[in-house]
Amino acid sequence: MPSSLTIAAVSQPRNRPPTQPRAPLTAAEKKEKKRLSEEQKEAMDEDIAQWHASTRAKAIELGQKYNKTERYFLDIFFQGGARMVHSQEKVNAYNAFKAEKAAELRAEGRVLLATELHEEYFAEYEAMTEEEKKDLVTRYAGVKAAAPKLRRDTPRARMRDVSNTCKNLEMLMYGLSYRVGVEGFFCVVRNSTDFHMNPQWYFTSQALERYMPLAVRKKWNTGDVGTRIEAFAVAGCDTLST
């Protein structure tokens, strides 16, 4: 169980040095940034389109091989995509045993390698009843749940978190599009100046993105819209500040 000192240390905010505000971009820099963003998006769209094509080709190939429809395998590919977001690692009884045994030995001043732990105590684990193993798993899960979880709030960690989450969202929406028949898009922007990140856009189809100027009945540039949404979010979603 974590001590009060550990909990206090985890809960206290970090002292960060004041950050220097970024200098505003010049017109040329904005133009170059926009160009690079558009090139990156075009390359990304091309890669995603190739992946879509290869996925459909694989579904068709498997359908012909096993006398099933393309839709059948596409559903298998993307069914239950939420598991990617809400996946939980199942606690293994033997891993729980080793963790608890290692903790006991450390308290006695002994530190064993995993191989040594296995050789010396595997017979003890084998002699345990199923009920004892279930109790062991329950105790281990409780220890893991009670352990303080440190927030990895470095800019790099935040970017990795956003990237992984957006990929999962794309897979979920793509799978939903194939399973149900829907279209949609999302835009993810930062609401803090603590790190830099370009707005993350995803459309289920390029046709939907091309339709946006007609939908809003005015000029639409995905990059510009994302930048404006980001400014609004950084301002605390305050309409008077943007």
JSON list of C-alpha atoms in Angstrom, two decimals:
[
{"chain": "A", "resi": 1, "resn": "MET", "atom": "CA", "xyz": [0.00, 0.00, 0.00]},
{"chain": "A", "resi": 2, "resn": "PRO", "atom": "CA", "xyz": [1.49, 3.40, -0.95]},
{"chain": "A", "resi": 3, "resn": "SER", "atom": "CA", "xyz": [2.53, 5.62, 1.94]},
{"chain": "A", "resi": 4, "resn": "SER", "atom": "CA", "xyz": [1.09, 9.08, 2.55]},
{"chain": "A", "resi": 5, "resn": "LEU", "atom": "CA", "xyz": [4.42, 10.55, 1.45]},
{"chain": "A", "resi": 6, "resn": "THR", "atom": "CA", "xyz": [4.20, 8.70, -1.87]},
{"chain": "A", "resi": 7, "resn": "ILE", "atom": "CA", "xyz": [0.63, 9.84, -2.45]},
{"chain": "A", "resi": 8, "resn": "ALA", "atom": "CA", "xyz": [1.53, 13.42, -1.60]},
{"chain": "A", "resi": 9, "resn": "ALA", "atom": "CA", "xyz": [4.50, 13.34, -3.95]},
{"chain": "A", "resi": 10, "resn": "VAL", "atom": "CA", "xyz": [2.38, 11.99, -6.78]},
{"chain": "A", "resi": 11, "resn": "SER", "atom": "CA", "xyz": [-0.49, 14.42, -6.25]},
{"chain": "A", "resi": 12, "resn": "GLN", "atom": "CA", "xyz": [1.63, 17.56, -6.04]},
{"chain": "A", "resi": 13, "resn": "PRO", "atom": "CA", "xyz": [1.97, 19.45, -9.33]},
{"chain": "A", "resi": 14, "resn": "ARG", "atom": "CA", "xyz": [5.39, 19.72, -10.85]},
{"chain": "A", "resi": 15, "resn": "ASN", "atom": "CA", "xyz": [7.19, 23.02, -10.75]},
{"chain": "A", "resi": 16, "resn": "ARG", "atom": "CA", "xyz": [7.88, 23.97, -14.34]},
{"chain": "A", "resi": 17, "resn": "PRO", "atom": "CA", "xyz": [10.01, 26.87, -15.47]},
{"chain": "A", "resi": 18, "resn": "PRO", "atom": "CA", "xyz": [8.01, 29.62, -17.18]},
{"chain": "A", "resi": 19, "resn": "THR", "atom": "CA", "xyz": [7.79, 29.08, -20.92]},
{"chain": "A", "resi": 20, "resn": "GLN", "atom": "CA", "xyz": [8.69, 31.80, -23.36]},
{"chain": "A", "resi": 21, "resn": "PRO", "atom": "CA", "xyz": [5.72, 32.70, -25.59]},
{"chain": "A", "resi": 22, "resn": "ARG", "atom": "CA", "xyz": [6.19, 31.73, -29.21]},
{"chain": "A", "resi": 23, "resn": "ALA", "atom": "CA", "xyz": [6.90, 34.49, -31.66]},
{"chain": "A", "resi": 24, "resn": "PRO", "atom": "CA", "xyz": [4.06, 34.93, -34.18]},
{"chain": "A", "resi": 25, "resn": "LEU", "atom": "CA", "xyz": [4.70, 33.35, -37.55]},
{"chain": "A", "resi": 26, "resn": "THR", "atom": "CA", "xyz": [5.38, 35.56, -40.53]},
{"chain": "A", "resi": 27, "resn": "ALA", "atom": "CA", "xyz": [3.17, 35.35, -43.61]},
{"chain": "A", "resi": 28, "resn": "ALA", "atom": "CA", "xyz": [5.85, 33.37, -45.43]},
{"chain": "A", "resi": 29, "resn": "GLU", "atom": "CA", "xyz": [6.21, 30.96, -42.51]},
{"chain": "A", "resi": 30, "resn": "LYS", "atom": "CA", "xyz": [2.44, 30.47, -42.33]},
{"chain": "A", "resi": 31, "resn": "LYS", "atom": "CA", "xyz": [2.33, 29.78, -46.06]},
{"chain": "A", "resi": 32, "resn": "GLU", "atom": "CA", "xyz": [5.17, 27.27, -45.79]},
{"chain": "A", "resi": 33, "resn": "LYS", "atom": "CA", "xyz": [3.58, 25.60, -42.78]},
{"chain": "A", "resi": 34, "resn": "LYS", "atom": "CA", "xyz": [0.29, 25.31, -44.65]},
{"chain": "A", "resi": 35, "resn": "ARG", "atom": "CA", "xyz": [2.05, 23.84, -47.69]},
{"chain": "A", "resi": 36, "resn": "LEU", "atom": "CA", "xyz": [3.87, 21.24, -45.59]},
{"chain": "A", "resi": 37, "resn": "SER", "atom": "CA", "xyz": [0.66, 20.36, -43.77]},
{"chain": "A", "resi": 38, "resn": "GLU", "atom": "CA", "xyz": [-1.20, 19.85, -47.05]},
{"chain": "A", "resi": 39, "resn": "GLU", "atom": "CA", "xyz": [1.62, 17.72, -48.45]},
{"chain": "A", "resi": 40, "resn": "GLN", "atom": "CA", "xyz": [1.65, 15.60, -45.32]},
{"chain": "A", "resi": 41, "resn": "LYS", "atom": "CA", "xyz": [-2.11, 15.16, -45.45]},
{"chain": "A", "resi": 42, "resn": "GLU", "atom": "CA", "xyz": [-2.01, 14.15, -49.11]},
{"chain": "A", "resi": 43, "resn": "ALA", "atom": "CA", "xyz": [0.70, 11.58, -48.38]},
{"chain": "A", "resi": 44, "resn": "MET", "atom": "CA", "xyz": [-1.27, 10.30, -45.39]},
{"chain": "A", "resi": 45, "resn": "ASP", "atom": "CA", "xyz": [-4.48, 10.04, -47.41]},
{"chain": "A", "resi": 46, "resn": "GLU", "atom": "CA", "xyz": [-2.62, 8.09, -50.08]},
{"chain": "A", "resi": 47, "resn": "ASP", "atom": "CA", "xyz": [-1.18, 5.66, -47.53]},
{"chain": "A", "resi": 48, "resn": "ILE", "atom": "CA", "xyz": [-4.58, 5.18, -45.90]},
{"chain": "A", "resi": 49, "resn": "ALA", "atom": "CA", "xyz": [-6.21, 4.63, -49.29]},
{"chain": "A", "resi": 50, "resn": "GLN", "atom": "CA", "xyz": [-3.61, 1.97, -50.10]},
{"chain": "A", "resi": 51, "resn": "TRP", "atom": "CA", "xyz": [-4.26, 0.32, -46.76]},
{"chain": "A", "resi": 52, "resn": "HIS", "atom": "CA", "xyz": [-8.01, 0.38, -47.41]},
{"chain": "A", "resi": 53, "resn": "ALA", "atom": "CA", "xyz": [-7.45, -1.20, -50.82]},
{"chain": "A", "resi": 54, "resn": "SER", "atom": "CA", "xyz": [-5.17, -3.92, -49.45]},
{"chain": "A", "resi": 55, "resn": "THR", "atom": "CA", "xyz": [-7.64, -4.65, -46.65]},
{"chain": "A", "resi": 56, "resn": "ARG", "atom": "CA", "xyz": [-10.51, -5.05, -49.09]},
{"chain": "A", "resi": 57, "resn": "ALA", "atom": "CA", "xyz": [-8.33, -7.18, -51.36]},
{"chain": "A", "resi": 58, "resn": "LYS", "atom": "CA", "xyz": [-7.50, -9.47, -48.43]},
{"chain": "A", "resi": 59, "resn": "ALA", "atom": "CA", "xyz": [-11.18, -9.72, -47.50]},
{"chain": "A", "resi": 60, "resn": "ILE", "atom": "CA", "xyz": [-12.05, -10.68, -51.09]},
{"chain": "A", "resi": 61, "resn": "GLU", "atom": "CA", "xyz": [-9.22, -13.22, -51.19]},
{"chain": "A", "resi": 62, "resn": "LEU", "atom": "CA", "xyz": [-10.34, -14.86, -47.96]},
{"chain": "A", "resi": 63, "resn": "GLY", "atom": "CA", "xyz": [-13.96, -14.79, -49.11]},
{"chain": "A", "resi": 64, "resn": "GLN", "atom": "CA", "xyz": [-13.08, -16.70, -52.26]},
{"chain": "A", "resi": 65, "resn": "LYS", "atom": "CA", "xyz": [-10.90, -19.12, -50.31]},
{"chain": "A", "resi": 66, "resn": "TYR", "atom": "CA", "xyz": [-13.51, -19.94, -47.65]},
{"chain": "A", "resi": 67, "resn": "ASN", "atom": "CA", "xyz": [-16.66, -19.31, -49.70]},
{"chain": "A", "resi": 68, "resn": "LYS", "atom": "CA", "xyz": [-17.68, -16.29, -47.63]},
{"chain": "A", "resi": 69, "resn": "THR", "atom": "CA", "xyz": [-18.62, -12.74, -48.54]},
{"chain": "A", "resi": 70, "resn": "GLU", "atom": "CA", "xyz": [-16.24, -9.80, -48.44]},
{"chain": "A", "resi": 71, "resn": "ARG", "atom": "CA", "xyz": [-18.43, -8.20, -45.77]},
{"chain": "A", "resi": 72, "resn": "TYR", "atom": "CA", "xyz": [-18.04, -11.29, -43.57]},
{"chain": "A", "resi": 73, "resn": "PHE", "atom": "CA", "xyz": [-14.28, -10.83, -43.26]},
{"chain": "A", "resi": 74, "resn": "LEU", "atom": "CA", "xyz": [-14.43, -7.05, -43.04]},
{"chain": "A", "resi": 75, "resn": "ASP", "atom": "CA", "xyz": [-16.72, -7.47, -40.05]},
{"chain": "A", "resi": 76, "resn": "ILE", "atom": "CA", "xyz": [-14.18, -9.84, -38.48]},
{"chain": "A", "resi": 77, "resn": "PHE", "atom": "CA", "xyz": [-11.35, -7.39, -39.15]},
{"chain": "A", "resi": 78, "resn": "PHE", "atom": "CA", "xyz": [-13.13, -4.49, -37.47]},
{"chain": "A", "resi": 79, "resn": "GLN", "atom": "CA", "xyz": [-15.67, -6.11, -35.16]},
{"chain": "A", "resi": 80, "resn": "GLY", "atom": "CA", "xyz": [-15.36, -5.02, -31.57]},
{"chain": "A", "resi": 81, "resn": "GLY", "atom": "CA", "xyz": [-12.82, -2.32, -32.32]},
{"chain": "A", "resi": 82, "resn": "ALA", "atom": "CA", "xyz": [-13.56, -0.83, -28.92]},
{"chain": "A", "resi": 83, "resn": "ARG", "atom": "CA", "xyz": [-11.38, -3.57, -27.45]},
{"chain": "A", "resi": 84, "resn": "MET", "atom": "CA", "xyz": [-8.38, -1.61, -28.71]},
{"chain": "A", "resi": 85, "resn": "VAL", "atom": "CA", "xyz": [-9.40, 1.31, -26.54]},
{"chain": "A", "resi": 86, "resn": "HIS", "atom": "CA", "xyz": [-10.73, -0.55, -23.51]},
{"chain": "A", "resi": 87, "resn": "SER", "atom": "CA", "xyz": [-8.41, -3.53, -23.55]},
{"chain": "A", "resi": 88, "resn": "GLN", "atom": "CA", "xyz": [-7.35, -4.85, -20.16]},
{"chain": "A", "resi": 89, "resn": "GLU", "atom": "CA", "xyz": [-4.51, -7.22, -19.46]},
{"chain": "A", "resi": 90, "resn": "LYS", "atom": "CA", "xyz": [-5.70, -10.41, -17.79]},
{"chain": "A", "resi": 91, "resn": "VAL", "atom": "CA", "xyz": [-3.83, -11.20, -14.60]},
{"chain": "A", "resi": 92, "resn": "ASN", "atom": "CA", "xyz": [-1.94, -14.47, -14.88]},
{"chain": "A", "resi": 93, "resn": "ALA", "atom": "CA", "xyz": [-1.93, -16.55, -11.69]},
{"chain": "A", "resi": 94, "resn": "TYR", "atom": "CA", "xyz": [1.73, -17.53, -12.02]},
{"chain": "A", "resi": 95, "resn": "ASN", "atom": "CA", "xyz": [2.79, -13.94, -12.68]},
{"chain": "A", "resi": 96, "resn": "ALA", "atom": "CA", "xyz": [0.85, -12.91, -9.58]},
{"chain": "A", "resi": 97, "resn": "PHE", "atom": "CA", "xyz": [2.60, -15.66, -7.60]},
{"chain": "A", "resi": 98, "resn": "LYS", "atom": "CA", "xyz": [6.05, -14.54, -8.77]},
{"chain": "A", "resi": 99, "resn": "ALA", "atom": "CA", "xyz": [5.32, -10.90, -8.00]},
{"chain": "A", "resi": 100, "resn": "GLU", "atom": "CA", "xyz": [4.10, -11.68, -4.49]},
{"chain": "A", "resi": 101, "resn": "LYS", "atom": "CA", "xyz": [6.95, -14.09, -3.81]},
{"chain": "A", "resi": 102, "resn": "ALA", "atom": "CA", "xyz": [9.53, -11.58, -5.07]},
{"chain": "A", "resi": 103, "resn": "ALA", "atom": "CA", "xyz": [8.05, -8.92, -2.77]},
{"chain": "A", "resi": 104, "resn": "GLU", "atom": "CA", "xyz": [8.27, -11.29, 0.20]},
{"chain": "A", "resi": 105, "resn": "LEU", "atom": "CA", "xyz": [11.89, -12.12, -0.58]},
{"chain": "A", "resi": 106, "resn": "ARG", "atom": "CA", "xyz": [12.82, -8.45, -1.01]},
{"chain": "A", "resi": 107, "resn": "ALA", "atom": "CA", "xyz": [11.36, -7.77, 2.44]},
{"chain": "A", "resi": 108, "resn": "GLU", "atom": "CA", "xyz": [13.74, -10.45, 3.74]},
{"chain": "A", "resi": 109, "resn": "GLY", "atom": "CA", "xyz": [16.67, -8.89, 1.93]},
{"chain": "A", "resi": 110, "resn": "ARG", "atom": "CA", "xyz": [16.83, -11.45, -0.90]},
{"chain": "A", "resi": 111, "resn": "VAL", "atom": "CA", "xyz": [16.67, -10.55, -4.58]},
{"chain": "A", "resi": 112, "resn": "LEU", "atom": "CA", "xyz": [16.36, -13.39, -7.08]},
{"chain": "A", "resi": 113, "resn": "LEU", "atom": "CA", "xyz": [16.39, -13.40, -10.85]},
{"chain": "A", "resi": 114, "resn": "ALA", "atom": "CA", "xyz": [13.22, -14.56, -12.59]},
{"chain": "A", "resi": 115, "resn": "THR", "atom": "CA", "xyz": [14.89, -17.84, -13.58]},
{"chain": "A", "resi": 116, "resn": "GLU", "atom": "CA", "xyz": [16.07, -18.43, -10.00]},
{"chain": "A", "resi": 117, "resn": "LEU", "atom": "CA", "xyz": [12.62, -17.63, -8.67]},
{"chain": "A", "resi": 118, "resn": "HIS", "atom": "CA", "xyz": [11.10, -20.15, -11.07]},
{"chain": "A", "resi": 119, "resn": "GLU", "atom": "CA", "xyz": [13.57, -22.91, -10.22]},
{"chain": "A", "resi": 120, "resn": "GLU", "atom": "CA", "xyz": [13.24, -22.47, -6.47]},
{"chain": "A", "resi": 121, "resn": "TYR", "atom": "CA", "xyz": [9.52, -21.82, -6.04]},
{"chain": "A", "resi": 122, "resn": "PHE", "atom": "CA", "xyz": [7.67, -23.27, -9.05]},
{"chain": "A", "resi": 123, "resn": "ALA", "atom": "CA", "xyz": [6.92, -26.46, -7.10]},
{"chain": "A", "resi": 124, "resn": "GLU", "atom": "CA", "xyz": [5.28, -24.33, -4.40]},
{"chain": "A", "resi": 125, "resn": "TYR", "atom": "CA", "xyz": [3.06, -22.72, -7.03]},
{"chain": "A", "resi": 126, "resn": "GLU", "atom": "CA", "xyz": [2.13, -26.09, -8.51]},
{"chain": "A", "resi": 127, "resn": "ALA", "atom": "CA", "xyz": [1.06, -27.32, -5.08]},
{"chain": "A", "resi": 128, "resn": "MET", "atom": "CA", "xyz": [-1.47, -24.50, -4.69]},
{"chain": "A", "resi": 129, "resn": "THR", "atom": "CA", "xyz": [-5.16, -25.25, -5.12]},
{"chain": "A", "resi": 130, "resn": "GLU", "atom": "CA", "xyz": [-7.29, -23.46, -7.71]},
{"chain": "A", "resi": 131, "resn": "GLU", "atom": "CA", "xyz": [-8.99, -21.53, -4.93]},
{"chain": "A", "resi": 132, "resn": "GLU", "atom": "CA", "xyz": [-5.64, -20.35, -3.59]},
{"chain": "A", "resi": 133, "resn": "LYS", "atom": "CA", "xyz": [-4.61, -19.25, -7.08]},
{"chain": "A", "resi": 134, "resn": "LYS", "atom": "CA", "xyz": [-7.84, -17.28, -7.47]},
{"chain": "A", "resi": 135, "resn": "ASP", "atom": "CA", "xyz": [-7.19, -15.54, -4.14]},
{"chain": "A", "resi": 136, "resn": "LEU", "atom": "CA", "xyz": [-3.66, -14.81, -5.32]},
{"chain": "A", "resi": 137, "resn": "VAL", "atom": "CA", "xyz": [-4.92, -13.18, -8.52]},
{"chain": "A", "resi": 138, "resn": "THR", "atom": "CA", "xyz": [-7.43, -11.11, -6.54]},
{"chain": "A", "resi": 139, "resn": "ARG", "atom": "CA", "xyz": [-4.73, -9.86, -4.16]},
{"chain": "A", "resi": 140, "resn": "TYR", "atom": "CA", "xyz": [-2.37, -9.03, -7.02]},
{"chain": "A", "resi": 141, "resn": "ALA", "atom": "CA", "xyz": [-5.08, -7.14, -8.92]},
{"chain": "A", "resi": 142, "resn": "GLY", "atom": "CA", "xyz": [-5.80, -5.15, -5.77]},
{"chain": "A", "resi": 143, "resn": "VAL", "atom": "CA", "xyz": [-2.13, -4.24, -5.36]},
{"chain": "A", "resi": 144, "resn": "LYS", "atom": "CA", "xyz": [-1.92, -3.07, -8.98]},
{"chain": "A", "resi": 145, "resn": "ALA", "atom": "CA", "xyz": [-5.10, -1.02, -8.65]},
{"chain": "A", "resi": 146, "resn": "ALA", "atom": "CA", "xyz": [-3.85, 0.63, -5.44]},
{"chain": "A", "resi": 147, "resn": "ALA", "atom": "CA", "xyz": [-0.45, 1.52, -6.90]},
{"chain": "A", "resi": 148, "resn": "PRO", "atom": "CA", "xyz": [-0.20, 5.24, -7.70]},
{"chain": "A", "resi": 149, "resn": "LYS", "atom": "CA", "xyz": [-0.19, 5.92, -11.43]},
{"chain": "A", "resi": 150, "resn": "LEU", "atom": "CA", "xyz": [2.16, 8.71, -12.43]},
{"chain": "A", "resi": 151, "resn": "ARG", "atom": "CA", "xyz": [0.91, 10.92, -15.22]},
{"chain": "A", "resi": 152, "resn": "ARG", "atom": "CA", "xyz": [3.40, 11.05, -18.07]},
{"chain": "A", "resi": 153, "resn": "ASP", "atom": "CA", "xyz": [2.89, 14.67, -19.01]},
{"chain": "A", "resi": 154, "resn": "THR", "atom": "CA", "xyz": [6.00, 15.32, -21.07]},
{"chain": "A", "resi": 155, "resn": "PRO", "atom": "CA", "xyz": [5.28, 16.81, -24.53]},
{"chain": "A", "resi": 156, "resn": "ARG", "atom": "CA", "xyz": [6.55, 13.64, -26.18]},
{"chain": "A", "resi": 157, "resn": "ALA", "atom": "CA", "xyz": [4.31, 11.43, -24.04]},
{"chain": "A", "resi": 158, "resn": "ARG", "atom": "CA", "xyz": [1.30, 13.61, -24.80]},
{"chain": "A", "resi": 159, "resn": "MET", "atom": "CA", "xyz": [1.96, 13.45, -28.53]},
{"chain": "A", "resi": 160, "resn": "ARG", "atom": "CA", "xyz": [2.30, 9.66, -28.37]},
{"chain": "A", "resi": 161, "resn": "ASP", "atom": "CA", "xyz": [-0.96, 9.40, -26.43]},
{"chain": "A", "resi": 162, "resn": "VAL", "atom": "CA", "xyz": [-2.80, 11.60, -28.94]},
{"chain": "A", "resi": 163, "resn": "SER", "atom": "CA", "xyz": [-1.35, 9.70, -31.91]},
{"chain": "A", "resi": 164, "resn": "ASN", "atom": "CA", "xyz": [-2.32, 6.29, -30.52]},
{"chain": "A", "resi": 165, "resn": "THR", "atom": "CA", "xyz": [-5.80, 7.44, -29.55]},
{"chain": "A", "resi": 166, "resn": "CYS", "atom": "CA", "xyz": [-6.44, 9.02, -32.95]},
{"chain": "A", "resi": 167, "resn": "LYS", "atom": "CA", "xyz": [-5.34, 5.82, -34.70]},
{"chain": "A", "resi": 168, "resn": "ASN", "atom": "CA", "xyz": [-7.79, 3.86, -32.57]},
{"chain": "A", "resi": 169, "resn": "LEU", "atom": "CA", "xyz": [-10.55, 6.36, -33.37]},
{"chain": "A", "resi": 170, "resn": "GLU", "atom": "CA", "xyz": [-9.81, 6.02, -37.09]},
{"chain": "A", "resi": 171, "resn": "MET", "atom": "CA", "xyz": [-10.00, 2.24, -36.87]},
{"chain": "A", "resi": 172, "resn": "LEU", "atom": "CA", "xyz": [-13.26, 2.43, -34.93]},
{"chain": "A", "resi": 173, "resn": "MET", "atom": "CA", "xyz": [-14.86, 4.81, -37.42]},
{"chain": "A", "resi": 174, "resn": "TYR", "atom": "CA", "xyz": [-13.57, 2.88, -40.43]},
{"chain": "A", "resi": 175, "resn": "GLY", "atom": "CA", "xyz": [-14.89, -0.37, -39.00]},
{"chain": "A", "resi": 176, "resn": "LEU", "atom": "CA", "xyz": [-18.22, 1.25, -38.15]},
{"chain": "A", "resi": 177, "resn": "SER", "atom": "CA", "xyz": [-18.45, 2.59, -41.69]},
{"chain": "A", "resi": 178, "resn": "TYR", "atom": "CA", "xyz": [-18.06, -0.91, -43.12]},
{"chain": "A", "resi": 179, "resn": "ARG", "atom": "CA", "xyz": [-20.26, -2.68, -40.58]},
{"chain": "A", "resi": 180, "resn": "VAL", "atom": "CA", "xyz": [-23.14, -0.22, -40.37]},
{"chain": "A", "resi": 181, "resn": "GLY", "atom": "CA", "xyz": [-22.75, 2.23, -43.24]},
{"chain": "A", "resi": 182, "resn": "VAL", "atom": "CA", "xyz": [-21.99, 5.66, -41.78]},
{"chain": "A", "resi": 183, "resn": "GLU", "atom": "CA", "xyz": [-19.89, 8.68, -42.70]},
{"chain": "A", "resi": 184, "resn": "GLY", "atom": "CA", "xyz": [-18.28, 11.17, -40.35]},
{"chain": "A", "resi": 185, "resn": "PHE", "atom": "CA", "xyz": [-15.17, 13.03, -39.30]},
{"chain": "A", "resi": 186, "resn": "PHE", "atom": "CA", "xyz": [-13.35, 14.24, -36.22]},
{"chain": "A", "resi": 187, "resn": "CYS", "atom": "CA", "xyz": [-10.90, 16.97, -35.36]},
{"chain": "A", "resi": 188, "resn": "VAL", "atom": "CA", "xyz": [-8.64, 16.82, -32.31]},
{"chain": "A", "resi": 189, "resn": "VAL", "atom": "CA", "xyz": [-6.82, 19.96, -31.17]},
{"chain": "A", "resi": 190, "resn": "ARG", "atom": "CA", "xyz": [-4.79, 20.88, -28.11]},
{"chain": "A", "resi": 191, "resn": "ASN", "atom": "CA", "xyz": [-6.29, 23.20, -25.49]},
{"chain": "A", "resi": 192, "resn": "SER", "atom": "CA", "xyz": [-2.97, 23.99, -23.81]},
{"chain": "A", "resi": 193, "resn": "THR", "atom": "CA", "xyz": [0.22, 25.78, -24.79]},
{"chain": "A", "resi": 194, "resn": "ASP", "atom": "CA", "xyz": [2.32, 23.28, -22.83]},
{"chain": "A", "resi": 195, "resn": "PHE", "atom": "CA", "xyz": [3.04, 21.32, -26.01]},
{"chain": "A", "resi": 196, "resn": "HIS", "atom": "CA", "xyz": [2.76, 21.75, -29.77]},
{"chain": "A", "resi": 197, "resn": "MET", "atom": "CA", "xyz": [0.56, 19.59, -31.97]},
{"chain": "A", "resi": 198, "resn": "ASN", "atom": "CA", "xyz": [-1.03, 20.13, -35.36]},
{"chain": "A", "resi": 199, "resn": "PRO", "atom": "CA", "xyz": [-4.81, 19.63, -35.47]},
{"chain": "A", "resi": 200, "resn": "GLN", "atom": "CA", "xyz": [-5.60, 15.98, -36.13]},
{"chain": "A", "resi": 201, "resn": "TRP", "atom": "CA", "xyz": [-8.31, 15.47, -38.78]},
{"chain": "A", "resi": 202, "resn": "TYR", "atom": "CA", "xyz": [-9.96, 12.31, -40.03]},
{"chain": "A", "resi": 203, "resn": "PHE", "atom": "CA", "xyz": [-12.71, 11.91, -42.64]},
{"chain": "A", "resi": 204, "resn": "THR", "atom": "CA", "xyz": [-14.25, 8.55, -43.44]},
{"chain": "A", "resi": 205, "resn": "SER", "atom": "CA", "xyz": [-14.00, 9.49, -47.11]},
{"chain": "A", "resi": 206, "resn": "GLN", "atom": "CA", "xyz": [-12.30, 12.15, -49.21]},
{"chain": "A", "resi": 207, "resn": "ALA", "atom": "CA", "xyz": [-15.67, 12.93, -50.79]},
{"chain": "A", "resi": 208, "resn": "LEU", "atom": "CA", "xyz": [-16.99, 14.04, -47.40]},
{"chain": "A", "resi": 209, "resn": "GLU", "atom": "CA", "xyz": [-14.10, 16.45, -46.95]},
{"chain": "A", "resi": 210, "resn": "ARG", "atom": "CA", "xyz": [-14.62, 17.85, -50.46]},
{"chain": "A", "resi": 211, "resn": "TYR", "atom": "CA", "xyz": [-18.29, 18.40, -49.61]},
{"chain": "A", "resi": 212, "resn": "MET", "atom": "CA", "xyz": [-17.54, 20.63, -46.61]},
{"chain": "A", "resi": 213, "resn": "PRO", "atom": "CA", "xyz": [-17.38, 23.92, -48.62]},
{"chain": "A", "resi": 214, "resn": "LEU", "atom": "CA", "xyz": [-20.89, 23.17, -49.90]},
{"chain": "A", "resi": 215, "resn": "ALA", "atom": "CA", "xyz": [-22.09, 22.26, -46.41]},
{"chain": "A", "resi": 216, "resn": "VAL", "atom": "CA", "xyz": [-20.94, 25.55, -44.85]},
{"chain": "A", "resi": 217, "resn": "ARG", "atom": "CA", "xyz": [-21.65, 27.56, -48.02]},
{"chain": "A", "resi": 218, "resn": "LYS", "atom": "CA", "xyz": [-18.36, 29.39, -47.82]},
{"chain": "A", "resi": 219, "resn": "LYS", "atom": "CA", "xyz": [-14.67, 28.79, -48.39]},
{"chain": "A", "resi": 220, "resn": "TRP", "atom": "CA", "xyz": [-13.46, 25.74, -46.46]},
{"chain": "A", "resi": 221, "resn": "ASN", "atom": "CA", "xyz": [-9.84, 24.89, -45.81]},
{"chain": "A", "resi": 222, "resn": "THR", "atom": "CA", "xyz": [-9.40, 21.99, -43.42]},
{"chain": "A", "resi": 223, "resn": "GLY", "atom": "CA", "xyz": [-6.04, 23.26, -42.17]},
{"chain": "A", "resi": 224, "resn": "ASP", "atom": "CA", "xyz": [-7.35, 26.76, -41.48]},
{"chain": "A", "resi": 225, "resn": "VAL", "atom": "CA", "xyz": [-10.46, 25.46, -39.74]},
{"chain": "A", "resi": 226, "resn": "GLY", "atom": "CA", "xyz": [-8.33, 23.24, -37.51]},
{"chain": "A", "resi": 227, "resn": "THR", "atom": "CA", "xyz": [-6.10, 26.18, -36.60]},
{"chain": "A", "resi": 228, "resn": "ARG", "atom": "CA", "xyz": [-9.13, 28.29, -35.67]},
{"chain": "A", "resi": 229, "resn": "ILE", "atom": "CA", "xyz": [-10.62, 25.50, -33.56]},
{"chain": "A", "resi": 230, "resn": "GLU", "atom": "CA", "xyz": [-7.25, 25.13, -31.82]},
{"chain": "A", "resi": 231, "resn": "ALA", "atom": "CA", "xyz": [-7.12, 28.86, -31.06]},
{"chain": "A", "resi": 232, "resn": "PHE", "atom": "CA", "xyz": [-10.64, 28.68, -29.65]},
{"chain": "A", "resi": 233, "resn": "ALA", "atom": "CA", "xyz": [-9.73, 25.69, -27.46]},
{"chain": "A", "resi": 234, "resn": "VAL", "atom": "CA", "xyz": [-6.49, 27.27, -26.20]},
{"chain": "A", "resi": 235, "resn": "ALA", "atom": "CA", "xyz": [-8.47, 30.39, -25.30]},
{"chain": "A", "resi": 236, "resn": "GLY", "atom": "CA", "xyz": [-10.58, 28.24, -22.99]},
{"chain": "A", "resi": 237, "resn": "CYS", "atom": "CA", "xyz": [-13.45, 27.95, -25.49]},
{"chain": "A", "resi": 238, "resn": "ASP", "atom": "CA", "xyz": [-14.22, 31.59, -24.79]},
{"chain": "A", "resi": 239, "resn": "THR", "atom": "CA", "xyz": [-15.90, 33.25, -27.76]},
{"chain": "A", "resi": 240, "resn": "LEU", "atom": "CA", "xyz": [-14.79, 36.69, -26.53]},
{"chain": "A", "resi": 241, "resn": "SER", "atom": "CA", "xyz": [-11.12, 35.72, -26.64]},
{"chain": "A", "resi": 242, "resn": "THR", "atom": "CA", "xyz": [-10.97, 34.59, -30.28]}
]
